[in-house]
Amino acid sequence: MAEIQATGTQSTSQTVNGIEIRSCQGLEEFQACVALQKEVWNFSDADLIPLRMFVVADKIGGQIIGSFDGSQLIGFALAIPGNRNGHLYLHSHMLAVREQYRNHGLGRSMKLAQRRDALKRGFDLMEWTFDPLEIKNAFLNLHRLGAIARRYNINQYGMSSSALQGGLPTDRLIAEWWLRSKRVVGLLDEGRAPSFKTELGIDVPAEIYTWKHDPATRDRAAEIQLRNRQLFLAAFNQGLAALGYDRDDRGDGRFLLGRWDENWSYAS
Ligand SMILES: CC(C)(COP(=O)(O)OP(=O)(O)OC[C@H]1O[C@@H](n2cnc3c(N)ncnc32)[C@H](O)[C@@H]1OP(=O)(O)O)[C@@H](O)C(=O)NCCC(=O)NCCS
């Protein structure tokens, strides 16, 4: 593996549809990330990632990438370096876009900025967790970015004060984004969709969003979470991985699971 540079984010600025994407600099911009985090997740103060953590991430070779409409921060991505069994990687802990700016490609553009910066500094892997009930996030992570998932953590953070969690346990899939793999390079740099044989589908109905946010129907969302948790754990145990994601015209989502070959993680 190439040498990893321990400096903060070095990505150059890029403008997408009039929005500038660049690394955040200084306390004021980090504070704007904290404020946006509060707005997007509506966390209690106990759950909020504080300013200090943004400063630390910047100092220890993480990434704080922001999207700016003029001088106003309207999105950010926060990552910290990690080390698993000697393999250095970036763990992306948060990705947020202000509500009015969503679904215009900004979330994806910030992930691509993270990838460019990570590659420049010698990383070949970025990971993050995501809620398997979030159809939009799963689609973005697996289908649009080419991440895979083959690990599942039950109630990872304990119960959360975030409205987005809808009072359910914080179950998470771990997205692995093998930045230099044939799969990711093919998809992002050459426009080639990854090919694999689907052996199992795991469904998430479009109604999941309304079910989990309404106490009267939350039980239905909890049932789906429990059913899918069992399906994922059994599938991952058998060596399957989530390799793709489909959504239909109704908005229903489906994880597509197939065999993952460890060798595919690396560039050939
Ligand atoms: C997740 C988030 C950052 C995405 O940002 P964004 O700028 O809206 O994302 P993009 O526009 O780049 O991509 C979203 C994709 O999902 C698609 N999408 C939107 N709604 C969808 C839905 N209900 N089901 C499936 N896909 C959906 C969009 O069409 C787009 O795909 P496309 O590029 O093929 O059109 C943003 O929604 C957000 O801040 N959410 C709240 C916080 C969060 O959940 N963060 C992630 C976990 S840390």
mmCIF file of C-alpha atoms and ligand atoms in Angstrom:
data_model
loop_
_atom_site.group_PDB
_atom_site.id
_atom_site.type_symbol
_atom_site.label_atom_id
_atom_site.label_comp_id
_atom_site.label_asym_id
_atom_site.label_seq_id
_atom_site.Cartn_x
_atom_site.Cartn_y
_atom_site.Cartn_z
ATOM 1 C CA MET A 1 0.000 0.000 0.000
ATOM 2 C CA ALA A 2 1.230 3.501 -0.814
ATOM 3 C CA GLU A 3 2.379 5.726 2.008
ATOM 4 C CA ILE A 4 -0.477 7.552 3.735
ATOM 5 C CA GLN A 5 -0.010 11.289 4.243
ATOM 6 C CA ALA A 6 -0.993 12.329 7.741
ATOM 7 C CA THR A 7 -2.001 15.860 6.839
ATOM 8 C CA GLY A 8 -5.594 17.075 6.739
ATOM 9 C CA THR A 9 -7.792 17.185 3.675
ATOM 10 C CA GLN A 10 -5.915 18.329 0.614
ATOM 11 C CA SER A 11 -8.744 18.193 -1.925
ATOM 12 C CA THR A 12 -8.869 21.100 -4.292
ATOM 13 C CA SER A 13 -12.022 23.091 -4.657
ATOM 14 C CA GLN A 14 -14.637 22.042 -7.210
ATOM 15 C CA THR A 15 -17.864 23.785 -8.214
ATOM 16 C CA VAL A 16 -20.977 21.729 -9.018
ATOM 17 C CA ASN A 17 -24.120 23.625 -10.136
ATOM 18 C CA GLY A 18 -22.850 26.783 -8.465
ATOM 19 C CA ILE A 19 -22.059 24.990 -5.195
ATOM 20 C CA GLU A 20 -18.423 24.944 -4.137
ATOM 21 C CA ILE A 21 -17.118 21.692 -2.665
ATOM 22 C CA ARG A 22 -13.861 21.996 -0.742
ATOM 23 C CA SER A 23 -12.249 21.140 2.562
ATOM 24 C CA CYS A 24 -13.457 23.173 5.534
ATOM 25 C CA GLN A 25 -10.897 25.376 7.210
ATOM 26 C CA GLY A 26 -10.820 26.893 10.669
ATOM 27 C CA LEU A 27 -13.070 26.948 13.699
ATOM 28 C CA GLU A 28 -15.828 29.007 12.136
ATOM 29 C CA GLU A 29 -16.404 26.520 9.307
ATOM 30 C CA PHE A 30 -16.191 23.547 11.682
ATOM 31 C CA GLN A 31 -18.752 25.265 13.910
ATOM 32 C CA ALA A 32 -21.028 25.643 10.866
ATOM 33 C CA CYS A 33 -20.741 21.837 10.398
ATOM 34 C CA VAL A 34 -21.839 21.302 14.008
ATOM 35 C CA ALA A 35 -24.826 23.617 13.484
ATOM 36 C CA LEU A 36 -25.810 21.832 10.263
ATOM 37 C CA GLN A 37 -25.457 18.470 12.001
ATOM 38 C CA LYS A 38 -27.888 19.688 14.672
ATOM 39 C CA GLU A 39 -30.304 20.862 11.964
ATOM 40 C CA VAL A 40 -30.158 17.612 9.929
ATOM 41 C CA TRP A 41 -30.272 15.022 12.727
ATOM 42 C CA ASN A 42 -31.901 17.098 15.455
ATOM 43 C CA PHE A 43 -29.699 15.302 17.992
ATOM 44 C CA SER A 44 -29.805 16.036 21.689
ATOM 45 C CA ASP A 45 -26.601 17.711 22.911
ATOM 46 C CA ALA A 46 -25.426 14.354 24.325
ATOM 47 C CA ASP A 47 -25.488 12.750 20.847
ATOM 48 C CA LEU A 48 -24.025 15.703 18.947
ATOM 49 C CA ILE A 49 -20.464 15.393 17.591
ATOM 50 C CA PRO A 50 -18.846 18.513 19.077
ATOM 51 C CA LEU A 51 -16.569 21.121 17.515
ATOM 52 C CA ARG A 52 -13.559 19.517 19.217
ATOM 53 C CA MET A 53 -14.038 16.310 17.243
ATOM 54 C CA PHE A 54 -14.024 18.222 13.941
ATOM 55 C CA VAL A 55 -10.787 19.905 15.028
ATOM 56 C CA VAL A 56 -9.277 16.536 15.966
ATOM 57 C CA ALA A 57 -10.380 14.942 12.678
ATOM 58 C CA ASP A 58 -8.677 17.747 10.792
ATOM 59 C CA LYS A 59 -5.474 17.475 12.846
ATOM 60 C CA ILE A 60 -5.069 13.692 12.631
ATOM 61 C CA GLY A 61 -5.489 13.214 8.904
ATOM 62 C CA GLY A 62 -9.259 12.885 8.625
ATOM 63 C CA GLN A 63 -11.483 14.798 6.235
ATOM 64 C CA ILE A 64 -13.974 17.598 6.699
ATOM 65 C CA ILE A 65 -15.361 18.393 3.291
ATOM 66 C CA GLY A 66 -17.990 21.092 2.924
ATOM 67 C CA SER A 67 -20.453 22.279 0.283
ATOM 68 C CA PHE A 68 -20.886 26.037 0.124
ATOM 69 C CA ASP A 69 -23.603 28.143 -1.451
ATOM 70 C CA GLY A 70 -21.694 31.430 -1.409
ATOM 71 C CA SER A 71 -20.375 31.656 2.121
ATOM 72 C CA GLN A 72 -23.128 29.449 3.568
ATOM 73 C CA LEU A 73 -22.305 25.844 4.467
ATOM 74 C CA ILE A 74 -25.079 23.621 3.112
ATOM 75 C CA GLY A 75 -23.454 20.183 3.369
ATOM 76 C CA PHE A 76 -20.500 18.392 4.912
ATOM 77 C CA ALA A 77 -18.769 15.022 5.140
ATOM 78 C CA LEU A 78 -16.682 14.090 8.189
ATOM 79 C CA ALA A 79 -14.161 11.233 8.190
ATOM 80 C CA ILE A 80 -11.512 10.007 10.625
ATOM 81 C CA PRO A 81 -8.606 7.639 10.009
ATOM 82 C CA GLY A 82 -8.899 4.038 11.182
ATOM 83 C CA ASN A 83 -6.712 0.957 11.370
ATOM 84 C CA ARG A 84 -8.069 -2.602 11.215
ATOM 85 C CA ASN A 85 -5.514 -5.398 11.473
ATOM 86 C CA GLY A 86 -2.825 -3.070 10.177
ATOM 87 C CA HIS A 87 -4.888 -1.872 7.215
ATOM 88 C CA LEU A 88 -5.196 1.918 7.266
ATOM 89 C CA TYR A 89 -8.489 3.324 6.051
ATOM 90 C CA LEU A 90 -10.838 6.290 6.433
ATOM 91 C CA HIS A 91 -14.048 5.943 8.392
ATOM 92 C CA SER A 92 -16.622 8.428 7.134
ATOM 93 C CA HIS A 93 -18.821 9.153 10.123
ATOM 94 C CA MET A 94 -21.252 11.724 8.745
ATOM 95 C CA LEU A 95 -22.624 12.959 5.447
ATOM 96 C CA ALA A 96 -25.235 15.697 5.500
ATOM 97 C CA VAL A 97 -26.949 17.960 2.998
ATOM 98 C CA ARG A 98 -29.401 20.697 4.057
ATOM 99 C CA GLU A 99 -32.914 19.553 3.159
ATOM 100 C CA GLN A 100 -33.630 22.153 0.433
ATOM 101 C CA TYR A 101 -30.440 21.159 -1.417
ATOM 102 C CA ARG A 102 -31.021 17.391 -1.501
ATOM 103 C CA ASN A 103 -31.458 15.164 -4.567
ATOM 104 C CA HIS A 104 -29.291 17.317 -6.810
ATOM 105 C CA GLY A 105 -26.213 15.143 -6.613
ATOM 106 C CA LEU A 106 -24.468 17.005 -3.775
ATOM 107 C CA GLY A 107 -24.213 14.025 -1.421
ATOM 108 C CA ARG A 108 -22.661 11.990 -4.207
ATOM 109 C CA SER A 109 -20.331 14.827 -5.188
ATOM 110 C CA MET A 110 -19.035 15.093 -1.619
ATOM 111 C CA LYS A 111 -18.412 11.324 -1.532
ATOM 112 C CA LEU A 112 -16.472 11.658 -4.792
ATOM 113 C CA ALA A 113 -14.460 14.528 -3.275
ATOM 114 C CA GLN A 114 -13.708 12.282 -0.294
ATOM 115 C CA ARG A 115 -12.560 9.552 -2.653
ATOM 116 C CA ARG A 116 -10.260 11.878 -4.626
ATOM 117 C CA ASP A 117 -8.666 13.172 -1.457
ATOM 118 C CA ALA A 118 -8.313 9.676 0.028
ATOM 119 C CA LEU A 119 -6.648 8.311 -3.123
ATOM 120 C CA LYS A 120 -4.284 11.247 -3.229
ATOM 121 C CA ARG A 121 -3.184 10.422 0.300
ATOM 122 C CA GLY A 122 -2.723 6.716 -0.372
ATOM 123 C CA PHE A 123 -5.881 5.212 1.164
ATOM 124 C CA ASP A 124 -7.586 2.387 -0.725
ATOM 125 C CA LEU A 125 -10.572 1.911 1.580
ATOM 126 C CA MET A 126 -13.263 4.112 3.030
ATOM 127 C CA GLU A 127 -15.961 2.756 5.311
ATOM 128 C CA TRP A 128 -19.102 4.148 6.877
ATOM 129 C CA THR A 129 -22.201 2.776 8.491
ATOM 130 C CA PHE A 130 -25.731 3.265 7.260
ATOM 131 C CA ASP A 131 -29.208 2.382 8.381
ATOM 132 C CA PRO A 132 -30.433 -0.501 6.165
ATOM 133 C CA LEU A 133 -33.974 0.885 6.399
ATOM 134 C CA GLU A 134 -32.930 4.118 4.624
ATOM 135 C CA ILE A 135 -33.766 3.305 1.007
ATOM 136 C CA LYS A 136 -32.221 6.489 -0.372
ATOM 137 C CA ASN A 137 -28.905 6.030 1.426
ATOM 138 C CA ALA A 138 -28.645 2.359 0.455
ATOM 139 C CA PHE A 139 -29.282 3.258 -3.192
ATOM 140 C CA LEU A 140 -26.646 5.990 -3.108
ATOM 141 C CA ASN A 141 -24.057 3.837 -1.325
ATOM 142 C CA LEU A 142 -24.384 0.557 -3.217
ATOM 143 C CA HIS A 143 -25.831 1.488 -6.592
ATOM 144 C CA ARG A 144 -24.413 4.954 -7.256
ATOM 145 C CA LEU A 145 -21.064 4.739 -5.438
ATOM 146 C CA GLY A 146 -20.265 1.023 -5.730
ATOM 147 C CA ALA A 147 -19.758 0.353 -2.019
ATOM 148 C CA ILE A 148 -20.507 -3.154 -0.722
ATOM 149 C CA ALA A 149 -21.730 -4.392 2.687
ATOM 150 C CA ARG A 150 -21.016 -7.701 4.387
ATOM 151 C CA ARG A 151 -21.122 -6.771 8.061
ATOM 152 C CA TYR A 152 -24.145 -5.917 10.215
ATOM 153 C CA ASN A 153 -24.079 -4.343 13.679
ATOM 154 C CA ILE A 154 -27.149 -4.636 15.867
ATOM 155 C CA ASN A 155 -28.111 -1.415 17.696
ATOM 156 C CA GLN A 156 -24.617 0.000 17.133
ATOM 157 C CA TYR A 157 -25.042 3.302 18.985
ATOM 158 C CA GLY A 158 -27.790 2.289 21.412
ATOM 159 C CA MET A 159 -31.020 4.248 21.222
ATOM 160 C CA SER A 160 -30.679 7.585 19.426
ATOM 161 C CA SER A 161 -32.250 10.994 19.980
ATOM 162 C CA SER A 162 -32.256 11.615 16.211
ATOM 163 C CA ALA A 163 -35.674 12.014 14.641
ATOM 164 C CA LEU A 164 -34.320 10.174 11.561
ATOM 165 C CA GLN A 165 -34.015 6.969 13.615
ATOM 166 C CA GLY A 166 -37.729 6.983 14.469
ATOM 167 C CA GLY A 167 -37.192 5.372 17.880
ATOM 168 C CA LEU A 168 -35.872 2.086 16.431
ATOM 169 C CA PRO A 169 -32.608 0.381 17.462
ATOM 170 C CA THR A 170 -29.617 1.814 15.595
ATOM 171 C CA ASP A 171 -28.899 -1.237 13.412
ATOM 172 C CA ARG A 172 -26.208 -0.487 10.842
ATOM 173 C CA LEU A 173 -24.699 -2.034 7.761
ATOM 174 C CA ILE A 174 -21.030 -1.256 7.198
ATOM 175 C CA ALA A 175 -20.350 0.111 3.740
ATOM 176 C CA GLU A 176 -16.910 -0.776 2.386
ATOM 177 C CA TRP A 177 -15.820 1.442 -0.473
ATOM 178 C CA TRP A 178 -12.793 -0.115 -2.138
ATOM 179 C CA LEU A 179 -11.589 3.032 -3.818
ATOM 180 C CA ARG A 180 -9.224 1.489 -6.340
ATOM 181 C CA SER A 181 -11.102 -1.742 -7.001
ATOM 182 C CA LYS A 182 -12.166 -2.751 -10.503
ATOM 183 C CA ARG A 183 -15.765 -2.488 -9.310
ATOM 184 C CA VAL A 184 -15.473 1.148 -8.165
ATOM 185 C CA VAL A 185 -13.102 2.327 -10.889
ATOM 186 C CA GLY A 186 -15.350 0.661 -13.499
ATOM 187 C CA LEU A 187 -18.479 2.333 -12.129
ATOM 188 C CA LEU A 188 -17.153 5.797 -11.311
ATOM 189 C CA ASP A 189 -14.326 6.348 -13.743
ATOM 190 C CA GLU A 190 -15.442 4.258 -16.727
ATOM 191 C CA GLY A 191 -19.260 4.260 -16.368
ATOM 192 C CA ARG A 192 -19.535 0.447 -16.243
ATOM 193 C CA ALA A 193 -22.131 -1.029 -13.855
ATOM 194 C CA PRO A 194 -20.670 -3.870 -11.746
ATOM 195 C CA SER A 195 -21.838 -7.309 -12.824
ATOM 196 C CA PHE A 196 -22.680 -10.049 -10.342
ATOM 197 C CA LYS A 197 -25.165 -12.863 -9.893
ATOM 198 C CA THR A 198 -27.939 -12.034 -7.418
ATOM 199 C CA GLU A 199 -28.528 -14.942 -5.025
ATOM 200 C CA LEU A 200 -30.831 -13.191 -2.575
ATOM 201 C CA GLY A 201 -32.972 -10.042 -2.406
ATOM 202 C CA ILE A 202 -33.828 -8.269 0.845
ATOM 203 C CA ASP A 203 -36.800 -5.910 0.585
ATOM 204 C CA VAL A 204 -37.537 -2.564 2.201
ATOM 205 C CA PRO A 205 -41.014 -1.147 1.499
ATOM 206 C CA ALA A 206 -41.303 2.547 0.590
ATOM 207 C CA GLU A 207 -43.709 3.029 3.519
ATOM 208 C CA ILE A 208 -40.877 2.412 5.988
ATOM 209 C CA TYR A 209 -40.307 6.172 6.339
ATOM 210 C CA THR A 210 -43.891 6.927 7.353
ATOM 211 C CA TRP A 211 -44.185 3.795 9.490
ATOM 212 C CA LYS A 212 -41.166 4.567 11.626
ATOM 213 C CA HIS A 213 -42.056 8.207 12.163
ATOM 214 C CA ASP A 214 -45.618 7.545 13.307
ATOM 215 C CA PRO A 215 -45.856 5.929 16.765
ATOM 216 C CA ALA A 216 -49.108 4.269 15.645
ATOM 217 C CA THR A 217 -47.322 2.287 12.896
ATOM 218 C CA ARG A 218 -43.811 2.025 14.311
ATOM 219 C CA ASP A 219 -44.355 -1.667 15.116
ATOM 220 C CA ARG A 220 -44.514 -2.417 11.385
ATOM 221 C CA ALA A 221 -41.172 -0.706 10.809
ATOM 222 C CA ALA A 222 -39.730 -2.631 13.775
ATOM 223 C CA GLU A 223 -40.967 -5.906 12.229
ATOM 224 C CA ILE A 224 -39.206 -5.126 8.944
ATOM 225 C CA GLN A 225 -36.040 -4.201 10.808
ATOM 226 C CA LEU A 226 -36.089 -7.476 12.752
ATOM 227 C CA ARG A 227 -36.878 -9.591 9.682
ATOM 228 C CA ASN A 228 -34.138 -7.943 7.610
ATOM 229 C CA ARG A 229 -31.637 -8.123 10.472
ATOM 230 C CA GLN A 230 -32.089 -11.897 10.552
ATOM 231 C CA LEU A 231 -31.849 -12.180 6.780
ATOM 232 C CA PHE A 232 -28.642 -10.113 6.636
ATOM 233 C CA LEU A 233 -26.961 -11.958 9.485
ATOM 234 C CA ALA A 234 -27.773 -15.357 7.951
ATOM 235 C CA ALA A 235 -26.692 -14.252 4.454
ATOM 236 C CA PHE A 236 -23.413 -12.713 5.641
ATOM 237 C CA ASN A 237 -22.738 -15.895 7.590
ATOM 238 C CA GLN A 238 -23.000 -17.808 4.316
ATOM 239 C CA GLY A 239 -20.468 -15.561 2.600
ATOM 240 C CA LEU A 240 -22.938 -13.357 0.727
ATOM 241 C CA ALA A 241 -22.517 -9.591 0.526
ATOM 242 C CA ALA A 242 -24.834 -6.745 -0.481
ATOM 243 C CA LEU A 243 -23.492 -5.838 -3.929
ATOM 244 C CA GLY A 244 -26.331 -3.871 -5.477
ATOM 245 C CA TYR A 245 -29.568 -2.041 -4.792
ATOM 246 C CA ASP A 246 -32.737 -1.684 -6.825
ATOM 247 C CA ARG A 247 -35.605 0.703 -6.305
ATOM 248 C CA ASP A 248 -38.836 0.483 -8.258
ATOM 249 C CA ASP A 249 -41.282 3.122 -9.456
ATOM 250 C CA ARG A 250 -43.246 2.847 -6.209
ATOM 251 C CA GLY A 251 -40.093 3.682 -4.229
ATOM 252 C CA ASP A 252 -39.626 0.198 -2.765
ATOM 253 C CA GLY A 253 -36.006 -0.795 -2.243
ATOM 254 C CA ARG A 254 -34.263 -4.161 -2.600
ATOM 255 C CA PHE A 255 -30.765 -5.152 -1.555
ATOM 256 C CA LEU A 256 -29.167 -7.516 -4.068
ATOM 257 C CA LEU A 257 -26.820 -10.025 -2.483
ATOM 258 C CA GLY A 258 -24.247 -12.158 -4.205
ATOM 259 C CA ARG A 259 -20.836 -13.727 -3.692
ATOM 260 C CA TRP A 260 -18.026 -11.306 -2.889
ATOM 261 C CA ASP A 261 -14.542 -12.296 -3.846
ATOM 262 C CA GLU A 262 -11.950 -10.763 -1.506
ATOM 263 C CA ASN A 263 -9.616 -10.280 -4.463
ATOM 264 C CA TRP A 264 -12.058 -7.797 -5.964
ATOM 265 C CA SER A 265 -11.191 -5.336 -3.203
ATOM 266 C CA TYR A 266 -7.956 -4.378 -4.796
ATOM 267 C CA ALA A 267 -6.980 -2.899 -8.104
ATOM 268 C CA SER A 268 -5.708 -5.522 -10.494
HETATM 269 C C1 LIG B 1 -27.994 11.169 2.528
HETATM 270 C C2 LIG B 1 -27.820 12.568 1.982
HETATM 271 C C3 LIG B 1 -26.508 13.153 2.458
HETATM 272 C C4 LIG B 1 -27.811 12.493 0.438
HETATM 273 O O1 LIG B 1 -27.578 13.785 -0.097
HETATM 274 P P1 LIG B 1 -28.187 14.224 -1.524
HETATM 275 O O2 LIG B 1 -27.476 15.443 -1.951
HETATM 276 O O3 LIG B 1 -29.660 14.292 -1.439
HETATM 277 O O4 LIG B 1 -27.750 12.957 -2.389
HETATM 278 P P2 LIG B 1 -27.636 12.825 -3.990
HETATM 279 O O5 LIG B 1 -28.593 13.778 -4.630
HETATM 280 O O6 LIG B 1 -26.200 12.953 -4.370
HETATM 281 O O7 LIG B 1 -28.008 11.304 -4.222
HETATM 282 C C5 LIG B 1 -29.186 10.768 -3.743
HETATM 283 C C6 LIG B 1 -29.649 9.658 -4.689
HETATM 284 O O8 LIG B 1 -30.727 8.986 -4.052
HETATM 285 C C7 LIG B 1 -31.875 9.090 -4.895
HETATM 286 N N1 LIG B 1 -33.070 9.137 -4.052
HETATM 287 C C8 LIG B 1 -33.701 10.200 -3.549
HETATM 288 N N2 LIG B 1 -34.782 9.811 -2.835
HETATM 289 C C9 LIG B 1 -34.816 8.470 -2.879
HETATM 290 C C10 LIG B 1 -35.654 7.461 -2.327
HETATM 291 N N3 LIG B 1 -36.709 7.759 -1.555
HETATM 292 N N4 LIG B 1 -35.354 6.174 -2.586
HETATM 293 C C11 LIG B 1 -34.293 5.847 -3.332
HETATM 294 N N5 LIG B 1 -33.445 6.732 -3.879
HETATM 295 C C12 LIG B 1 -33.703 8.030 -3.653
HETATM 296 C C13 LIG B 1 -31.668 10.343 -5.674
HETATM 297 O O9 LIG B 1 -32.464 10.319 -6.839
HETATM 298 C C14 LIG B 1 -30.181 10.243 -5.977
HETATM 299 O O10 LIG B 1 -29.916 9.292 -6.979
HETATM 300 P P3 LIG B 1 -29.617 9.770 -8.494
HETATM 301 O O11 LIG B 1 -28.327 10.517 -8.414
HETATM 302 O O12 LIG B 1 -29.491 8.488 -9.250
HETATM 303 O O13 LIG B 1 -30.765 10.615 -8.905
HETATM 304 C C15 LIG B 1 -29.000 13.504 2.423
HETATM 305 O O14 LIG B 1 -30.210 12.914 2.026
HETATM 306 C C16 LIG B 1 -29.030 13.771 3.917
HETATM 307 O O15 LIG B 1 -28.402 14.706 4.412
HETATM 308 N N6 LIG B 1 -29.783 12.915 4.669
HETATM 309 C C17 LIG B 1 -29.885 13.047 6.123
HETATM 310 C C18 LIG B 1 -28.634 12.591 6.837
HETATM 311 C C19 LIG B 1 -28.203 11.187 6.456
HETATM 312 O O16 LIG B 1 -28.997 10.264 6.413
HETATM 313 N N7 LIG B 1 -26.899 11.039 6.182
HETATM 314 C C20 LIG B 1 -26.303 9.764 5.745
HETATM 315 C C21 LIG B 1 -25.907 8.879 6.843
HETATM 316 S S1 LIG B 1 -24.557 9.531 7.801
#
